[in-house]
CSV table of N, CA, C and O in Angstrom, one decimal:
chain,number,residue,atom,x,y,z
P,74,MET,N,-56.6,24.2,-49.5
P,74,MET,CA,-57.2,25.0,-48.5
P,74,MET,C,-57.7,26.3,-49.1
P,74,MET,O,-56.9,26.9,-49.8
P,75,ARG,N,-58.9,26.7,-48.7
P,75,ARG,CA,-59.4,28.0,-49.1
P,75,ARG,C,-59.7,28.9,-47.9
P,75,ARG,O,-60.3,28.4,-46.9
P,76,VAL,N,-59.3,30.1,-47.9
P,76,VAL,CA,-59.6,31.1,-46.8
P,76,VAL,C,-60.2,32.3,-47.4
P,76,VAL,O,-59.8,32.8,-48.5
P,77,GLU,N,-61.2,32.8,-46.8
P,77,GLU,CA,-61.9,34.1,-47.2
P,77,GLU,C,-62.0,35.0,-46.0
P,77,GLU,O,-62.5,34.5,-44.9
P,78,ILE,N,-61.6,36.2,-46.1
P,78,ILE,CA,-61.7,37.2,-45.0
P,78,ILE,C,-62.5,38.4,-45.6
P,78,ILE,O,-62.2,38.9,-46.7
P,79,LEU,N,-63.5,38.8,-44.8
P,79,LEU,CA,-64.4,39.9,-45.2
P,79,LEU,C,-64.3,40.9,-44.1
P,79,LEU,O,-64.2,40.6,-42.9
P,80,ASN,N,-64.3,42.2,-44.4
P,80,ASN,CA,-64.4,43.2,-43.4
P,80,ASN,C,-65.4,44.3,-43.9
P,80,ASN,O,-65.8,44.3,-45.1
P,81,THR,N,-65.7,45.3,-43.0
P,81,THR,CA,-66.5,46.4,-43.4
P,81,THR,C,-65.7,47.6,-43.5
P,81,THR,O,-64.6,47.7,-43.0
P,82,GLY,N,-66.1,48.6,-44.2
P,82,GLY,CA,-65.4,49.8,-44.4
P,82,GLY,C,-66.2,50.8,-45.3
P,82,GLY,O,-67.3,50.5,-45.5
P,83,PRO,N,-65.5,51.8,-45.8
P,83,PRO,CA,-66.2,52.7,-46.7
P,83,PRO,C,-66.8,52.0,-47.9
P,83,PRO,O,-66.2,51.1,-48.5
P,84,SER,N,-68.0,52.4,-48.3
P,84,SER,CA,-68.6,51.9,-49.5
P,84,SER,C,-68.0,52.4,-50.7
P,84,SER,O,-67.7,53.6,-50.8
P,85,VAL,N,-67.7,51.5,-51.7
P,85,VAL,CA,-67.2,52.0,-53.0
P,85,VAL,C,-68.3,52.7,-53.8
P,85,VAL,O,-68.0,53.4,-54.7
P,86,LEU,N,-69.5,52.5,-53.4
P,86,LEU,CA,-70.6,53.2,-54.1
P,86,LEU,C,-70.9,54.6,-53.6
P,86,LEU,O,-71.1,55.5,-54.4
P,87,THR,N,-70.8,54.8,-52.3
P,87,THR,CA,-71.1,56.1,-51.7
P,87,THR,C,-69.8,56.8,-51.1
P,87,THR,O,-69.9,58.0,-50.9
P,88,GLY,N,-68.8,56.1,-50.8
P,88,GLY,CA,-67.6,56.7,-50.3
P,88,GLY,C,-67.7,57.0,-48.8
P,88,GLY,O,-66.8,57.6,-48.2
P,89,THR,N,-68.8,56.5,-48.2
P,89,THR,CA,-69.0,56.8,-46.7
P,89,THR,C,-68.8,55.5,-45.9
P,89,THR,O,-69.0,54.4,-46.4
P,90,ALA,N,-68.3,55.7,-44.7
P,90,ALA,CA,-68.0,54.5,-43.8
P,90,ALA,C,-69.3,54.2,-43.1
P,90,ALA,O,-70.1,55.1,-42.9
P,91,PRO,N,-69.5,52.9,-42.7
P,91,PRO,CA,-70.7,52.6,-41.9
P,91,PRO,C,-70.6,53.3,-40.6
P,91,PRO,O,-69.5,53.7,-40.1
P,92,ALA,N,-71.8,53.6,-40.0
P,92,ALA,CA,-71.8,54.3,-38.7
P,92,ALA,C,-71.0,53.7,-37.6
P,92,ALA,O,-70.9,52.5,-37.5
P,93,GLY,N,-70.3,54.6,-36.9
P,93,GLY,CA,-69.4,54.1,-35.8
P,93,GLY,C,-68.1,53.6,-36.2
P,93,GLY,O,-67.3,53.1,-35.4
P,94,ARG,N,-67.7,53.7,-37.4
P,94,ARG,CA,-66.4,53.2,-37.9
P,94,ARG,C,-65.5,54.4,-38.3
P,94,ARG,O,-65.9,55.3,-39.0
P,95,ALA,N,-64.3,54.4,-37.8
P,95,ALA,CA,-63.3,55.4,-38.2
P,95,ALA,C,-62.7,55.1,-39.5
P,95,ALA,O,-62.5,53.9,-39.8
P,96,PRO,N,-62.3,56.1,-40.3
P,96,PRO,CA,-61.7,55.8,-41.6
P,96,PRO,C,-60.3,55.1,-41.4
P,96,PRO,O,-59.6,55.4,-40.4
P,97,HIS,N,-59.9,54.2,-42.3
P,97,HIS,CA,-58.7,53.5,-42.2
P,97,HIS,C,-57.5,54.3,-42.8
P,97,HIS,O,-57.7,54.9,-43.9
P,98,ALA,N,-56.4,54.4,-42.1
P,98,ALA,CA,-55.3,55.2,-42.5
P,98,ALA,C,-54.6,54.4,-43.6
P,98,ALA,O,-54.5,53.1,-43.5
P,99,GLU,N,-54.0,55.0,-44.6
P,99,GLU,CA,-53.2,54.4,-45.6
P,99,GLU,C,-51.9,53.8,-45.0
P,99,GLU,O,-51.2,54.4,-44.2
P,100,GLY,N,-51.6,52.5,-45.4
P,100,GLY,CA,-50.5,51.9,-44.9
P,100,GLY,C,-49.3,52.1,-45.7
P,100,GLY,O,-49.4,52.6,-46.8
P,101,THR,N,-48.1,51.8,-45.2
P,101,THR,CA,-46.9,51.9,-46.0
P,101,THR,C,-46.2,50.6,-46.2
P,101,THR,O,-45.1,50.6,-46.7
P,102,GLY,N,-46.8,49.5,-45.8
P,102,GLY,CA,-46.2,48.2,-45.9
P,102,GLY,C,-46.5,47.6,-47.2
P,102,GLY,O,-47.0,48.2,-48.2
P,103,ARG,N,-46.1,46.3,-47.4
P,103,ARG,CA,-46.3,45.6,-48.6
P,103,ARG,C,-47.6,44.8,-48.6
P,103,ARG,O,-47.9,44.1,-49.6
P,104,GLY,N,-48.4,44.9,-47.6
P,104,GLY,CA,-49.8,44.4,-47.5
P,104,GLY,C,-50.1,43.2,-48.5
P,104,GLY,O,-49.7,42.1,-48.4
P,105,LEU,N,-51.0,43.6,-49.4
P,105,LEU,CA,-51.5,42.6,-50.4
P,105,LEU,C,-50.5,42.0,-51.3
P,105,LEU,O,-50.5,40.8,-51.6
P,106,LEU,N,-49.5,42.8,-51.7
P,106,LEU,CA,-48.4,42.3,-52.5
P,106,LEU,C,-47.6,41.2,-51.8
P,106,LEU,O,-47.3,40.2,-52.3
P,107,GLY,N,-47.3,41.5,-50.5
P,107,GLY,CA,-46.6,40.5,-49.7
P,107,GLY,C,-47.4,39.3,-49.5
P,107,GLY,O,-46.9,38.2,-49.5
P,108,LEU,N,-48.7,39.4,-49.2
P,108,LEU,CA,-49.6,38.2,-49.0
P,108,LEU,C,-49.6,37.4,-50.3
P,108,LEU,O,-49.5,36.2,-50.3
P,109,ARG,N,-49.7,38.1,-51.5
P,109,ARG,CA,-49.8,37.4,-52.8
P,109,ARG,C,-48.5,36.6,-53.0
P,109,ARG,O,-48.5,35.5,-53.4
P,110,GLU,N,-47.4,37.2,-52.7
P,110,GLU,CA,-46.1,36.5,-52.9
P,110,GLU,C,-45.9,35.3,-51.9
P,110,GLU,O,-45.4,34.3,-52.4
P,111,ARG,N,-46.4,35.5,-50.7
P,111,ARG,CA,-46.3,34.3,-49.8
P,111,ARG,C,-47.1,33.2,-50.2
P,111,ARG,O,-46.7,32.0,-50.1
P,112,VAL,N,-48.4,33.5,-50.6
P,112,VAL,CA,-49.3,32.4,-51.1
P,112,VAL,C,-48.7,31.7,-52.3
P,112,VAL,O,-48.8,30.5,-52.5
P,113,ALA,N,-48.1,32.5,-53.2
P,113,ALA,CA,-47.6,32.0,-54.5
P,113,ALA,C,-46.4,31.0,-54.2
P,113,ALA,O,-46.2,30.0,-54.9
P,114,VAL,N,-45.6,31.2,-53.1
P,114,VAL,CA,-44.5,30.3,-52.8
P,114,VAL,C,-45.0,28.9,-52.6
P,114,VAL,O,-44.4,27.9,-53.0
P,115,TYR,N,-46.3,28.7,-52.2
P,115,TYR,CA,-46.9,27.4,-51.9
P,115,TYR,C,-47.7,27.0,-53.1
P,115,TYR,O,-48.5,26.0,-53.0
P,116,GLY,N,-47.7,27.7,-54.2
P,116,GLY,CA,-48.4,27.3,-55.4
P,116,GLY,C,-49.9,27.7,-55.4
P,116,GLY,O,-50.7,27.2,-56.2
P,117,GLY,N,-50.2,28.7,-54.5
P,117,GLY,CA,-51.6,29.2,-54.4
P,117,GLY,C,-51.8,30.5,-55.1
P,117,GLY,O,-50.9,31.0,-55.8
P,118,ASP,N,-53.0,31.0,-54.9
P,118,ASP,CA,-53.3,32.3,-55.5
P,118,ASP,C,-54.1,33.1,-54.5
P,118,ASP,O,-54.8,32.6,-53.6
P,119,LEU,N,-54.1,34.4,-54.7
P,119,LEU,CA,-54.8,35.3,-53.8
P,119,LEU,C,-55.6,36.3,-54.6
P,119,LEU,O,-55.1,36.9,-55.6
P,120,ASP,N,-56.8,36.6,-54.2
P,120,ASP,CA,-57.6,37.6,-54.8
P,120,ASP,C,-58.1,38.6,-53.8
P,120,ASP,O,-58.7,38.1,-52.7
P,121,ALA,N,-58.0,39.9,-54.0
P,121,ALA,CA,-58.4,40.9,-53.0
P,121,ALA,C,-59.1,42.0,-53.8
P,121,ALA,O,-58.6,42.4,-54.8
P,122,ARG,N,-60.3,42.3,-53.3
P,122,ARG,CA,-61.1,43.4,-54.0
P,122,ARG,C,-62.0,44.1,-53.0
P,122,ARG,O,-62.4,43.5,-52.0
P,123,ARG,N,-62.4,45.3,-53.4
P,123,ARG,CA,-63.4,46.0,-52.6
P,123,ARG,C,-64.8,45.4,-52.7
P,123,ARG,O,-65.1,44.8,-53.8
P,124,ARG,N,-65.6,45.4,-51.7
P,124,ARG,CA,-67.0,44.9,-51.7
P,124,ARG,C,-67.9,46.1,-52.1
P,124,ARG,O,-67.7,47.2,-51.5
P,125,PRO,N,-68.9,45.9,-52.9
P,125,PRO,CA,-69.8,47.0,-53.3
P,125,PRO,C,-70.5,47.7,-52.1
P,125,PRO,O,-70.6,48.9,-52.1
P,126,GLY,N,-70.8,47.0,-51.1
P,126,GLY,CA,-71.5,47.6,-49.9
P,126,GLY,C,-70.6,48.2,-48.9
P,126,GLY,O,-71.0,48.7,-47.9
P,127,GLY,N,-69.3,48.1,-49.2
P,127,GLY,CA,-68.3,48.6,-48.3
P,127,GLY,C,-67.4,47.5,-47.7
P,127,GLY,O,-67.8,46.4,-47.6
P,128,GLY,N,-66.1,47.8,-47.5
P,128,GLY,CA,-65.2,46.9,-47.0
P,128,GLY,C,-64.4,46.2,-48.1
P,128,GLY,O,-64.4,46.6,-49.2
P,129,PHE,N,-63.7,45.1,-47.7
P,129,PHE,CA,-62.8,44.4,-48.5
P,129,PHE,C,-63.1,42.9,-48.4
P,129,PHE,O,-63.5,42.4,-47.4
P,130,ARG,N,-62.7,42.2,-49.5
P,130,ARG,CA,-62.8,40.7,-49.4
P,130,ARG,C,-61.4,40.2,-49.9
P,130,ARG,O,-60.9,40.6,-50.9
P,131,VAL,N,-60.8,39.3,-49.1
P,131,VAL,CA,-59.6,38.7,-49.5
P,131,VAL,C,-59.8,37.2,-49.5
P,131,VAL,O,-60.3,36.6,-48.5
P,132,ARG,N,-59.5,36.5,-50.7
P,132,ARG,CA,-59.6,35.1,-50.8
P,132,ARG,C,-58.2,34.5,-51.1
P,132,ARG,O,-57.6,35.0,-52.0
P,133,ALA,N,-57.9,33.4,-50.5
P,133,ALA,CA,-56.6,32.7,-50.8
P,133,ALA,C,-56.9,31.3,-51.0
P,133,ALA,O,-57.8,30.7,-50.3
P,134,ARG,N,-56.2,30.7,-52.0
P,134,ARG,CA,-56.3,29.2,-52.2
P,134,ARG,C,-54.9,28.7,-52.1
P,134,ARG,O,-54.0,29.2,-52.8
P,135,ILE,N,-54.7,27.8,-51.2
P,135,ILE,CA,-53.3,27.2,-51.0
P,135,ILE,C,-53.4,25.7,-51.1
P,135,ILE,O,-54.1,25.1,-50.3
P,136,PRO,N,-52.7,25.1,-52.1
P,136,PRO,CA,-52.8,23.6,-52.2
P,136,PRO,C,-52.1,23.0,-51.0
P,136,PRO,O,-51.1,23.5,-50.5
P,137,LEU,N,-52.7,21.9,-50.5
P,137,LEU,CA,-52.1,21.2,-49.4
P,137,LEU,C,-50.9,20.4,-49.8
P,137,LEU,O,-50.0,20.2,-48.9
P,138,ASP,N,-50.7,20.1,-51.0
P,138,ASP,CA,-49.5,19.4,-51.5
P,138,ASP,C,-48.6,20.5,-52.2
P,138,ASP,O,-49.1,21.2,-53.1
P,139,ARG,N,-47.4,20.6,-51.8
P,139,ARG,CA,-46.5,21.5,-52.5
P,139,ARG,C,-46.3,21.2,-53.9
P,139,ARG,O,-46.3,20.0,-54.3
P,140,PRO,N,-46.1,22.2,-54.8
P,140,PRO,CA,-45.9,21.9,-56.2
P,140,PRO,C,-44.6,21.2,-56.5
P,140,PRO,O,-43.7,21.2,-55.7
């Protein structure tokens, strides 16, 4: 199974947020590290990166058969 999540946010090129969007506060949780660990338990992988036009992209691949 493959999952892709996209969102909008500040641009990595200009550092500005799209109109009408409030800046996102920094979290204190395990966020992406926790997601990566959970996906790995099932033999999958997770890739997360900033999008050049702003926002983030998170992709996960999880095998349907356990390793």
